[in-house]
Coordinates of C-alpha atoms in Angstrom, one line a residue:
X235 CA -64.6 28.0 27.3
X236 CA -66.1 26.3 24.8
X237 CA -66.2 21.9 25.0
X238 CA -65.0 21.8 21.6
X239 CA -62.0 23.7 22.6
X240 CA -60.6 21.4 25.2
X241 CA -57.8 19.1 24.0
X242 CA -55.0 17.0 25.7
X243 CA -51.6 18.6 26.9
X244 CA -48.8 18.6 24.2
X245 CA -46.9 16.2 26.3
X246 CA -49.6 13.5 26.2
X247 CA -50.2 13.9 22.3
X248 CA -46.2 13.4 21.9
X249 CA -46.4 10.3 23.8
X250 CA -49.2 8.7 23.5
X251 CA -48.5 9.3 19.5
X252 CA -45.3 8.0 19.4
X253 CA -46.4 5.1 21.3
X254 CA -48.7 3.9 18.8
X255 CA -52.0 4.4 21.1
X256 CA -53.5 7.4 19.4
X257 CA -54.1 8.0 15.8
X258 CA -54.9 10.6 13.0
X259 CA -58.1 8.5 12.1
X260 CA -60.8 7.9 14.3
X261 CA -64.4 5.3 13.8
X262 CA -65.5 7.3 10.6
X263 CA -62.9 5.6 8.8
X264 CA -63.7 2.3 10.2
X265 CA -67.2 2.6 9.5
X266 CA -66.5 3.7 5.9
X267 CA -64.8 0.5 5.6
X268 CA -66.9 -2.0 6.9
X269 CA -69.8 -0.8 4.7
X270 CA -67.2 -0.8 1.9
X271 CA -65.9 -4.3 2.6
X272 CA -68.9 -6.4 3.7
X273 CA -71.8 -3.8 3.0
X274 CA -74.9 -6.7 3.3
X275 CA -73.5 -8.3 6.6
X276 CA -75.8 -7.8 9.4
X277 CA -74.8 -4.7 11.2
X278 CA -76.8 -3.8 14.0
X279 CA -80.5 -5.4 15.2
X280 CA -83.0 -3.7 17.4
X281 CA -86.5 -4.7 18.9
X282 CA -87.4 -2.8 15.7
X283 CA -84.8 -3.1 12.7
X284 CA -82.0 -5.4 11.6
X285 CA -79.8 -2.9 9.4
X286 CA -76.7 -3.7 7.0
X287 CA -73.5 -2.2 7.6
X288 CA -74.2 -0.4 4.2
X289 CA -78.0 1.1 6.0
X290 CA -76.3 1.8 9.1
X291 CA -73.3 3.9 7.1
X292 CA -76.0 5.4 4.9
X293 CA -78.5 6.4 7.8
X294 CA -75.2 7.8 9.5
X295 CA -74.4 10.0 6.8
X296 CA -78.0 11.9 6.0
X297 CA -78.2 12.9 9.8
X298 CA -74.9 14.0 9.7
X299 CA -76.1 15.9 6.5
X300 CA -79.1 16.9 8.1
X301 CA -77.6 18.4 10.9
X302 CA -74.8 20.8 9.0
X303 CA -78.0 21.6 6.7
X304 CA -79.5 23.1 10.5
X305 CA -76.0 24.7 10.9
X306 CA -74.9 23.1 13.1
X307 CA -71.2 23.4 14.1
X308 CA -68.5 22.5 16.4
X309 CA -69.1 25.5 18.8
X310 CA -72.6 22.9 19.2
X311 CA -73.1 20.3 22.0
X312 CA -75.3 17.4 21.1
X313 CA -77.2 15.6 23.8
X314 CA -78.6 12.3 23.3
X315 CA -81.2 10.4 25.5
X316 CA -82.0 7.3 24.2
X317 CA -82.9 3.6 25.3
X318 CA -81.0 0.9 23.0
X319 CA -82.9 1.4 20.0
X320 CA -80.8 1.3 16.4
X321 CA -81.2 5.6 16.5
X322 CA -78.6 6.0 19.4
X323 CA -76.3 4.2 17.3
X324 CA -76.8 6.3 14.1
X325 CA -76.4 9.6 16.2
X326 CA -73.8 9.5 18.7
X327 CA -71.7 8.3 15.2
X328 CA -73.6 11.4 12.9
X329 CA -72.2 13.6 15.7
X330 CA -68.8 12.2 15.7
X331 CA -68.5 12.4 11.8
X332 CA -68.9 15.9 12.3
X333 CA -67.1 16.2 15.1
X334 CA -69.6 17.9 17.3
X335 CA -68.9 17.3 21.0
X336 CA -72.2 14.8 22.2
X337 CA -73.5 13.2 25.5
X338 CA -75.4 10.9 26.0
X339 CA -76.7 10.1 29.3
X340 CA -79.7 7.1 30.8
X341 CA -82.8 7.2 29.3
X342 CA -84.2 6.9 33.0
X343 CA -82.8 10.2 34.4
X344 CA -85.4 12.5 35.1
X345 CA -86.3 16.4 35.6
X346 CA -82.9 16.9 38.2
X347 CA -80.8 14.9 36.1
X348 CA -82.0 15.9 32.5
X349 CA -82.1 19.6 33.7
X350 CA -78.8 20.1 35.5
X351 CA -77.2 18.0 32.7
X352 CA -78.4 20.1 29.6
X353 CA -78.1 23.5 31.4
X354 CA -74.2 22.8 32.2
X355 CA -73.0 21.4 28.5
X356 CA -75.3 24.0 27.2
X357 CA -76.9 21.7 24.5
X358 CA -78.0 23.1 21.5
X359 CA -79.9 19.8 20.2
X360 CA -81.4 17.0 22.2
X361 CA -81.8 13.5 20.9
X362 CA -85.0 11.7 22.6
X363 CA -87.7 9.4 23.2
X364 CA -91.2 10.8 22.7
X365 CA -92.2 7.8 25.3
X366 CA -89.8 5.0 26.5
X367 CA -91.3 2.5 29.7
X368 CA -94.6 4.9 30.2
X369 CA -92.8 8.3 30.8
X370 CA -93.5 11.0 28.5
X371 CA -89.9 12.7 27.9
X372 CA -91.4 15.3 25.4
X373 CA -93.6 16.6 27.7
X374 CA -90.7 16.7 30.7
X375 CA -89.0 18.7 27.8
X376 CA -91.3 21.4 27.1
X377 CA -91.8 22.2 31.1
X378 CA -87.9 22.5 30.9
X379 CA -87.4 24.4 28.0
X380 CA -88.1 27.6 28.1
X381 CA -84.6 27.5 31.1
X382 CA -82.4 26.2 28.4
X383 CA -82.2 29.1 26.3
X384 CA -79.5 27.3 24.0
X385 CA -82.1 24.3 23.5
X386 CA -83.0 24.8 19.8
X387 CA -83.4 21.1 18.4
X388 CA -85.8 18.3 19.5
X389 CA -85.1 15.3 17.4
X390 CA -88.1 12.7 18.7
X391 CA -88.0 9.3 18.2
X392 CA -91.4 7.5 18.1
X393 CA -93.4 5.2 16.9
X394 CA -96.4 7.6 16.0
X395 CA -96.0 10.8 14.4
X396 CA -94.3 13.6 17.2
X397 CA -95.7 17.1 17.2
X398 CA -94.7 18.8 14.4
X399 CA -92.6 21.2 15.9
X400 CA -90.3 18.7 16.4
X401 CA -88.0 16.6 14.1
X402 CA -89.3 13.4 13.6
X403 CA -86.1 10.9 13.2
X404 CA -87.3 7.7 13.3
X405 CA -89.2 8.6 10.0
X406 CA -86.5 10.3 8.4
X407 CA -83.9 7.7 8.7
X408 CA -86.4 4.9 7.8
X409 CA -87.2 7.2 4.6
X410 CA -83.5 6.6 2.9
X411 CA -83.5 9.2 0.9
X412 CA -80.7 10.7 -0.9
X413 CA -78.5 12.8 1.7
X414 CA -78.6 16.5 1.7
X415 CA -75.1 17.4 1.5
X416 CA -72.1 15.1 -0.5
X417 CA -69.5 13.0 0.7
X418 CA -66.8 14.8 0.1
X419 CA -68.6 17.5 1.6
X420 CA -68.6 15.8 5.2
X421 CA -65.6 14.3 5.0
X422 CA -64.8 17.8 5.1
X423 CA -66.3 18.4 8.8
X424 CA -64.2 14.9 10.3
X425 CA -62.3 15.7 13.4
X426 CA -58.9 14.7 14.0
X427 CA -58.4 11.9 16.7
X428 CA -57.1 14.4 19.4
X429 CA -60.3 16.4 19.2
X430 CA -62.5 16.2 21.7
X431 CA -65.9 13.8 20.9
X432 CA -67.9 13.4 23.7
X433 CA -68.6 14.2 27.4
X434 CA -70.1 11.8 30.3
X435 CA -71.1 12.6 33.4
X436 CA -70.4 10.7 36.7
X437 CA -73.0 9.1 38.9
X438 CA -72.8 12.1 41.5
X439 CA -73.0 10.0 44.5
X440 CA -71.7 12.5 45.9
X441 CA -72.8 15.9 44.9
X442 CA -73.5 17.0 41.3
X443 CA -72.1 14.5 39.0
X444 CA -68.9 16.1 37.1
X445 CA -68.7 16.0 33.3
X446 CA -65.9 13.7 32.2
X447 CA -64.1 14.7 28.8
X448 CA -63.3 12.1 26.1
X449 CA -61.4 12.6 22.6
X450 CA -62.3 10.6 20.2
X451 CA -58.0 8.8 20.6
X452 CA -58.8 8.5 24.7
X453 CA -62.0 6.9 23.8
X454 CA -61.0 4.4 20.6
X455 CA -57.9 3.4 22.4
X456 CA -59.7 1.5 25.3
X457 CA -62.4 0.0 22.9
X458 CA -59.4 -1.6 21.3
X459 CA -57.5 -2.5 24.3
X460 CA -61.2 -4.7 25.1
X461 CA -61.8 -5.8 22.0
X462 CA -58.0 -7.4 22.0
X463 CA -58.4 -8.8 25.7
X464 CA -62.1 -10.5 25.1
X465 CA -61.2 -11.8 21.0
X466 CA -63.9 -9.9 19.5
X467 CA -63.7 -10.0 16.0
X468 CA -65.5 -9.7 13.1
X469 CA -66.8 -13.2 13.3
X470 CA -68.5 -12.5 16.7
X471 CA -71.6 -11.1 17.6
X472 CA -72.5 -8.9 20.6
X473 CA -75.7 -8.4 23.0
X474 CA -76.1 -5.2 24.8
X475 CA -78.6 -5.1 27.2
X476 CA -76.8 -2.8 29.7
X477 CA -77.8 1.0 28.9
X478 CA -76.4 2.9 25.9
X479 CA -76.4 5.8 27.8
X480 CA -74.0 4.8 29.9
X481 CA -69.9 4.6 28.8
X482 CA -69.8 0.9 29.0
X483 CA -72.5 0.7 26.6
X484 CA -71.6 3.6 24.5
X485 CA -67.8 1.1 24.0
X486 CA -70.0 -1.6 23.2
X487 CA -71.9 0.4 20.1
X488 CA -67.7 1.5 19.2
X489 CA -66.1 -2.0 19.7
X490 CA -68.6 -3.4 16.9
X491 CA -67.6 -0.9 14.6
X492 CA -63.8 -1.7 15.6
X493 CA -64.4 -5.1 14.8
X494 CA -67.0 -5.2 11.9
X495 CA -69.3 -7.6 13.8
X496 CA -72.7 -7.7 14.9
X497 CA -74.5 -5.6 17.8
X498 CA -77.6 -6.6 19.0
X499 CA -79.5 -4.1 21.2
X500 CA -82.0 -5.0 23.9
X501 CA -84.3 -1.6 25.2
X502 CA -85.7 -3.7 28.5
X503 CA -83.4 -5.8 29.9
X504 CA -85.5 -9.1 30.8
X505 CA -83.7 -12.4 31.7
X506 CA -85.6 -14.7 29.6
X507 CA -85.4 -12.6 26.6
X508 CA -82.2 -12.5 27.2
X509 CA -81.2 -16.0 27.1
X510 CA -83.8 -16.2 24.0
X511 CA -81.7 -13.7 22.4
X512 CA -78.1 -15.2 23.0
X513 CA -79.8 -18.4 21.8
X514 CA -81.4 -17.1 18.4
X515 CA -78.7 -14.8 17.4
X516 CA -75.9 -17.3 18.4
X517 CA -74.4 -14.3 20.7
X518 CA -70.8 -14.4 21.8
X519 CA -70.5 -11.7 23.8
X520 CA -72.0 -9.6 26.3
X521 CA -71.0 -7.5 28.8
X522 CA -73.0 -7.3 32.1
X523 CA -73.2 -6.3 36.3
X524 CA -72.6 -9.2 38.6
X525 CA -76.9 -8.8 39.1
X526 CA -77.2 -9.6 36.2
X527 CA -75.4 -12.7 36.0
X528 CA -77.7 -13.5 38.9
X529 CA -81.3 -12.7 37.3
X530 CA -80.0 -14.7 34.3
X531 CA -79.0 -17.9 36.5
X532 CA -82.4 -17.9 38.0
X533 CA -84.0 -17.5 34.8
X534 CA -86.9 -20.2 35.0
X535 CA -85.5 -21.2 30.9
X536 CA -82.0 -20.9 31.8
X537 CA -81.3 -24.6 31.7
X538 CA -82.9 -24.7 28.7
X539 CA -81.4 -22.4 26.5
X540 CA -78.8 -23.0 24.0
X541 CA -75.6 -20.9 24.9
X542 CA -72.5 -23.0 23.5
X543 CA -72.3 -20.0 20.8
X544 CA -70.6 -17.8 24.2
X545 CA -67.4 -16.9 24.3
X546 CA -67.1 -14.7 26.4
X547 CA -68.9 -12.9 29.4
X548 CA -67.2 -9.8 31.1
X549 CA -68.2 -8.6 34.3
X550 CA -67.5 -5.2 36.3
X551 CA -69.3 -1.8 37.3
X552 CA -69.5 -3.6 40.7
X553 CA -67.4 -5.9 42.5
X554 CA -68.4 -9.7 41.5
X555 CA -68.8 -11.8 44.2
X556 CA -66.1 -15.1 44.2
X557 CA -69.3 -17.7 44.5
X558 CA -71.4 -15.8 41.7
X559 CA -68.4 -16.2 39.5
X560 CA -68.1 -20.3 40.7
X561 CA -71.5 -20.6 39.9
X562 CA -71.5 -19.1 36.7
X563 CA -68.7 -20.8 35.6
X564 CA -69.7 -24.4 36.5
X565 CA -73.2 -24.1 34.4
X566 CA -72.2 -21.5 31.2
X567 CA -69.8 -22.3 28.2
X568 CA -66.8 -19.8 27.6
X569 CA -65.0 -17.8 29.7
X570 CA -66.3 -15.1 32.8
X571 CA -64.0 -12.3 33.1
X572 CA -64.0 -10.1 34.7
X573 CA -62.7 -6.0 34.2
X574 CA -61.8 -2.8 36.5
X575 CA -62.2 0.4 34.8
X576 CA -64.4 3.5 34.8
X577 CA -65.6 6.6 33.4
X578 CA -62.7 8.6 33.7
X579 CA -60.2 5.8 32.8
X580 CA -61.8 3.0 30.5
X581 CA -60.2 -0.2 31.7
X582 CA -57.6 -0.7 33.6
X583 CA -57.7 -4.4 34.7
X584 CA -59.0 -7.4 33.2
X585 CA -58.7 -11.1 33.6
X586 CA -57.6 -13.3 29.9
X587 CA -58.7 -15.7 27.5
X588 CA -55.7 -18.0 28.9
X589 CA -55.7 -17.7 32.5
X590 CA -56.8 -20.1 34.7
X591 CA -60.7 -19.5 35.8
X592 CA -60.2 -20.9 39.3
X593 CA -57.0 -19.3 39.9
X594 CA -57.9 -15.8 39.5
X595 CA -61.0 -15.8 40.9
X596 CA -62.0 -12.7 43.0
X597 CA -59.3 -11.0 41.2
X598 CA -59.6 -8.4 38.1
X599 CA -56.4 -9.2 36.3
X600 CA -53.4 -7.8 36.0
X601 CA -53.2 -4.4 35.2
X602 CA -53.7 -3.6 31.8
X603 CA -50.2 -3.5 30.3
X604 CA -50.9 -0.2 28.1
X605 CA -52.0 1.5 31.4
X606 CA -49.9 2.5 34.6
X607 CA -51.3 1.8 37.5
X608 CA -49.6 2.3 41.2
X609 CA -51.3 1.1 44.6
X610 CA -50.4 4.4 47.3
X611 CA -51.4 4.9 50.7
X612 CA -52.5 8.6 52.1
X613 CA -49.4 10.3 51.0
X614 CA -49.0 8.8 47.2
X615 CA -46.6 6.8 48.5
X616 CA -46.5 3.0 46.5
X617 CA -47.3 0.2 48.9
X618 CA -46.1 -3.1 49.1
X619 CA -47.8 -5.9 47.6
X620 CA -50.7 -7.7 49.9
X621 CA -51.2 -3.9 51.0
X622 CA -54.7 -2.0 50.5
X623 CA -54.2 1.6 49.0
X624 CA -55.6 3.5 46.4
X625 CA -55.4 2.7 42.8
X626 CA -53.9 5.1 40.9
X627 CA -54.0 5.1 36.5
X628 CA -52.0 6.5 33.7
X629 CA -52.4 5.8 30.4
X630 CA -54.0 6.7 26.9
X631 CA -57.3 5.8 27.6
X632 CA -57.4 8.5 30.9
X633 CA -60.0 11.6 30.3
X634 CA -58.6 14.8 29.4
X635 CA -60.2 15.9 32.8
X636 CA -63.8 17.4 34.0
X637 CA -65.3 20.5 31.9
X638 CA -65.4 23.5 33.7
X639 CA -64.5 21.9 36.9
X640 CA -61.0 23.0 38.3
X641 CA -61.5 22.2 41.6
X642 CA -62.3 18.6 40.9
X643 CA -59.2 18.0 38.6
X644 CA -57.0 19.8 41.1
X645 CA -58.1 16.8 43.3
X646 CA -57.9 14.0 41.0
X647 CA -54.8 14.4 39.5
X648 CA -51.4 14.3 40.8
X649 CA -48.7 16.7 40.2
X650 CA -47.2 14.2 37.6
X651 CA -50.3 13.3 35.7
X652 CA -51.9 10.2 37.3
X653 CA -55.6 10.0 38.1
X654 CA -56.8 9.3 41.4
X655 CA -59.6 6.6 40.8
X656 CA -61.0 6.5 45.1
X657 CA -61.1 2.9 44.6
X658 CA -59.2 1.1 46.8
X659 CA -57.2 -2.3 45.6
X660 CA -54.5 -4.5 46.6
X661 CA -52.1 -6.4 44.5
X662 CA -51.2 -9.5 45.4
X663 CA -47.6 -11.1 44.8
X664 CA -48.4 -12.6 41.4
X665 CA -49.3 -8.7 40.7
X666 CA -53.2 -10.0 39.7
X667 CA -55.7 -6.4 41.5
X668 CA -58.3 -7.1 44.0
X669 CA -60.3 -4.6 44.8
X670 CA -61.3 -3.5 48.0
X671 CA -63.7 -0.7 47.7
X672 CA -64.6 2.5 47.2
X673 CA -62.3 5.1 49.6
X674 CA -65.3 6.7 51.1
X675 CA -66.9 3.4 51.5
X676 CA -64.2 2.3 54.1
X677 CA -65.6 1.7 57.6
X678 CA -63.3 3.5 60.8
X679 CA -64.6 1.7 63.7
X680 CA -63.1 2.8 67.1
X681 CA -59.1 3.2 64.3
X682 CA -59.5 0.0 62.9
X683 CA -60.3 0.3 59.0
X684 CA -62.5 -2.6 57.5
X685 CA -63.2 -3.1 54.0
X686 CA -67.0 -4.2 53.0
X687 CA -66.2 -6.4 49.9
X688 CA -63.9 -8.3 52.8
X689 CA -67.3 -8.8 54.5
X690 CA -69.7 -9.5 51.7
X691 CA -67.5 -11.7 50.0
X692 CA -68.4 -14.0 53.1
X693 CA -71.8 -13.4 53.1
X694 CA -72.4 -14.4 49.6
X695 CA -71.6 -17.8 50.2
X696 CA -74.6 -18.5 52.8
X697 CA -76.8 -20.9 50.9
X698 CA -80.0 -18.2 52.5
X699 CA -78.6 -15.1 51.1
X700 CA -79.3 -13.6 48.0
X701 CA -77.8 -10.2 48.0
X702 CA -75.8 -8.4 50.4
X703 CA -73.9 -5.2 51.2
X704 CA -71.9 -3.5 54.0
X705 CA -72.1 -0.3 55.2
X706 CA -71.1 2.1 58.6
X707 CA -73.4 3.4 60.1
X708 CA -72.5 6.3 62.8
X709 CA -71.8 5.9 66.5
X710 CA -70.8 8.2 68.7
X711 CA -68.5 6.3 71.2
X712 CA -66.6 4.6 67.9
X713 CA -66.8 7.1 65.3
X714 CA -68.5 3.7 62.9
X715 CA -70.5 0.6 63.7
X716 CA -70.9 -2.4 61.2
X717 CA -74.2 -3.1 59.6
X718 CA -74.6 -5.5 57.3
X719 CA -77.9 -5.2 54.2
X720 CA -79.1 -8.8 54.0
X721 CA -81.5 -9.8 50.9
X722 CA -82.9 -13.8 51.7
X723 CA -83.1 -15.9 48.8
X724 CA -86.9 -16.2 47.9
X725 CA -88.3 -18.2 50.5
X726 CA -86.0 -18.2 52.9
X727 CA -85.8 -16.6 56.3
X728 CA -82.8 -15.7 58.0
X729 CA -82.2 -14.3 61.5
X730 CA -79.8 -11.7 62.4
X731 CA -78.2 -14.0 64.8
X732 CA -77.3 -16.9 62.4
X733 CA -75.8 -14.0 59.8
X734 CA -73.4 -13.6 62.5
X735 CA -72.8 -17.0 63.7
X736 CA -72.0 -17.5 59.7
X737 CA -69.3 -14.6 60.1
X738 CA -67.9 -15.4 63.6
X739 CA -64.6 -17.8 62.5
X740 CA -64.3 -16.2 59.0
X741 CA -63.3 -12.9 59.9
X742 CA -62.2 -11.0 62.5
X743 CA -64.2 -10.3 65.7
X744 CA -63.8 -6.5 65.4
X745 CA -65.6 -6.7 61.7
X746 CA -68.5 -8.5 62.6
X747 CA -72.0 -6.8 62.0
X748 CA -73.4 -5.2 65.1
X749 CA -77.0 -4.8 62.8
X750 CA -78.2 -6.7 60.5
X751 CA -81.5 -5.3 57.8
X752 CA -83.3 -7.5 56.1
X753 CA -84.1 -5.7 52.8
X754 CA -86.1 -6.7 49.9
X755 CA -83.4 -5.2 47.4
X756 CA -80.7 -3.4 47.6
X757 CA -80.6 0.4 46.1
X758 CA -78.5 0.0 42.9
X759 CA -77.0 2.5 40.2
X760 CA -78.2 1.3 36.2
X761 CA -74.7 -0.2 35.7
X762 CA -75.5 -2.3 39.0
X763 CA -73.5 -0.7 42.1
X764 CA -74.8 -1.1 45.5
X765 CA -75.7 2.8 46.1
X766 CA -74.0 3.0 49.7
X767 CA -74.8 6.1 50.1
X768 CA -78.7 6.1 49.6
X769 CA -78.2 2.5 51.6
X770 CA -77.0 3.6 54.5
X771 CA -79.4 6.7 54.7
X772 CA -81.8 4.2 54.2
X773 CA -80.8 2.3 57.1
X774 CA -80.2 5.1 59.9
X775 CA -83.6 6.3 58.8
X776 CA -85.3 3.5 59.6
X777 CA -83.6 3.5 63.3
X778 CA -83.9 -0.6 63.8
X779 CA -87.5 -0.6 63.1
X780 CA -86.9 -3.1 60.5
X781 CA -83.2 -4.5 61.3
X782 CA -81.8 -6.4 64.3
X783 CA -79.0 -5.8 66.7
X784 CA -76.7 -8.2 66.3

């Protein structure tokens, strides 16, 4: 079956339209009127461009136009590979004024990646760079090719000229000519907010990664629900240095439009450019992994920057440790919060403007109060509060599954509709989440279960240790032994002995590391998770030869 076909069950529409979540309209409309109301405001900047909301609107519509002129339709999937450059915003909203199904995935995946993901949506156009940080993606394309029989399209983005058997976009949209088929005439093509719009694909940790299904309602509906919870309006001005390709920068690029206010893209992230950035464009917002709140800290100009225009900074994709988020708070202006959500779900858990910083540290919020969320144990049973279990989520921002995978949302879904997220969580008695971890992450050591974030959360707060992550390691007498990743702070040198003596009265005995690596990073995803799986082959590989028994 076709993507384009795949829509949400009757039920949900009903509800989630009655409710108020999901709409008849979807960003067209709000991009029309932003370029409509404040057409010379500053739009979107690049490492290139700065473009109005009446360019970005105008370069929107002629590749929309350009496209239909190749016939393009919605029996089409558009794939777009990009780096935050001004193009990835300009297509992924051409596509959806069409309403042809995109995805965009990380401009750093490679021939597996790139491959499997193109072969399985069936893309009849791709979206790239001809180069982006020395690597050639034209020439990975060609080798591919001629296995992607559906692969008609190669729109290149460069700064030279691209062979000419490809489209050359960056010149096209810079050109502003006149576009090749009328507005009316598009506004024919506009999909209707329960169409689908886009697909993502999961990190695939742990197996192929899956391909995640998004209507434009599932997807506008939690842009909304963060653009509410962090007070971005149209005054406010954005920096996205996490990757476009990924969904929580794809909702970045849609929460501008939401709001009418400026998005400032940054292709390499870099901590001092950074912090020149927020500085220079008097920046807001941003959104960021708990590493990066860490390379920013240590930035050698970070005390002195200007950064009184922040608001806001929200944290997630991994879990934030509570004496990052002290430290951040006690040397930056505005607020830290920090969100839960995912791919599947958008967000599900935030901390507030008004809440206390200090009191809800190492929590994510409440649970969103448009989303449903239960805490069960092994047999969906609900849990009492101060009880691990895994986080279930309902609600109008949940996918409308995985494409062509029933398997996969036979497993994920309950009988009555609520996702399964394999993240474990607790809530406590003021109902505020903490999470615990990933389900397949939990250590089973001789029947006792221990959670890692319990561990790490510890061994953050040694003044020696950088970075640090828990994993199990196998052993046959007790099913799982403890081993604890250790990165020092520059400098420093720690033994495996005093990592433990630093964890002996802070938890209990049965949890304590019986290894210890010293690493000089940790293996992370782009959005910043500790990889636990490459980790820990990583560490029963090396067999001790660089660790120390504990």
């Amino acid at each position: 079956m076709r993507l384009a076909d795949m829509k949400p069950s009757t039920e949900a529409i009903r509800r989630y339209t009655e409710a108020g979540y999901w709409l008849d309209t979807t960003s067209n409309e709000l991009l029309d009127r932003n370029a409509a109301a404040f057409p010379a405001r500053e739009a979107l900047v690049d490492v290139r461009q700065r473009l109005s909301w009446s360019q970005y609107h105008r370069r929107v519509q002629r590749l929309a136009a350009h496209w239909l002129s190749l016939g393009l339709t919605r029996d089409d999937v558009i794939a777009i590979q990009l780096p935050n450059w001004n193009e990835f915003a300009v297509a992924v909203n051409a596509a959806m004024m069409l309403g042809i199904p995109f995805c965009q995935f990380h401009s750093d995946f490679r021939r597996k990646e790139v491959e499997f993901i193109l072969r399985f949506i069936g893309a009849s156009l791709l979206v790239m760079p001809h180069r982006f940080r020395g690597f050639d993606h034209l020439a990975l394309i060609r080798e591919l090719k001629p296995a992607l029989p559906r692969l008609e399209h190669l729109a290149v983005v460069a700064d030279e000229a691209p062979p000419k058997d490809t489209f050359d976009l960056r010149r096209f949209l810079d050109s502003d000519a006149e576009p090749e088929a009328s507005e009316a005439e598009l506004k024919r093509h506009r999909p209707g907010g329960n169409d689908l719009a886009r697909v993502l694909f999961t990190s695939g940790t742990t197996g192929d990664p899956k391909a995640v299904m998004h209507t434009h309602n599932t997807t506008a509906c939690a842009c909304r629900f963060q653009n509410k919870d962090y007070g971005i309006s149209a005054e406010s001005a954005i920096l996205l240095f996490l990757p476009v390709g990924l969904n929580w920068g794809f909702f970045k690029t849609l929460q501008a439009i939401q709001a009418g206010c400026k998005l400032v893209y940054m292709d390499m992230f870099r901590a001092e450019e950074a912090l020149k950035l927020i500085e220079r464009e008097r920046i807001t917002h941003f959104a960021t992994a708990p590493a990066g709140l860490t390379a920013l800290l240590n930035a050698p100009n970070f005390a002195a920057t200007d950064l009184s225009s922040l608001k806001a900074v929200i944290t997630g994709g991994a879990s934030c440790p509570i004496e990052l988020i002290r430290q951040w708070r006690a040397k930056v202006p505005g607020h830290l919060l920090e969100l839960y959500g995912m791919a599947e779900a958008g967000a599900q858990s935030c901390t507030v403007l008004s809440e206390d910083p200090e009191a809800v540290s190492g929590t994510v919020g409440r649970p969103h109060k448009d989303m449903g969320m239960r805490i069960v144990d092994e047999h969906d049973r609900e849990v009492a509060a101060g009880t691990v279990g895994e986080i279930l989520s309902i609600g109008p921002s949940v996918m409308i599954g995985y494409y062509n995978n029933p398997d996969a949302n036979a497993r994920s879904f309950t009988a009555d509709g609520w996702f399964r997220t394999g993240d474990l969580g607790v809530l406590d008695e003021r109902g505020y989440l903490r999470i615990a971890g990933r389900r397949k992450e939990m250590i089973i050591r001789g029947g006792a279960n221990i959670y890692p974030r319990e561990i790490e959360e510890v061994l953050f707060k040694h003044p020696k240790i950088l970075d640090a992550a828990v994993v199990g390691i196998p052993d046959a007498r007790l099913g799982e032994r403890v081993c604890a990743c250790i990165v020092p702070r520059p400098g420093e040198k720690v033994a495996a002995g005093e990592v433990v003596d630093f964890l002996r009265d802070k938890i209990a005995t049965y949890k304590l590391p019986e290894r210890v690596e010293f690493l000089a990073q940790l293996p992370r995803t782009p959005t910043g998770k500790v990889q636990k799986g490459p980790l820990r082959e990583l560490v029963v590989g090396e067999g001790g030869s660089r660790g120390s028994r504990a």
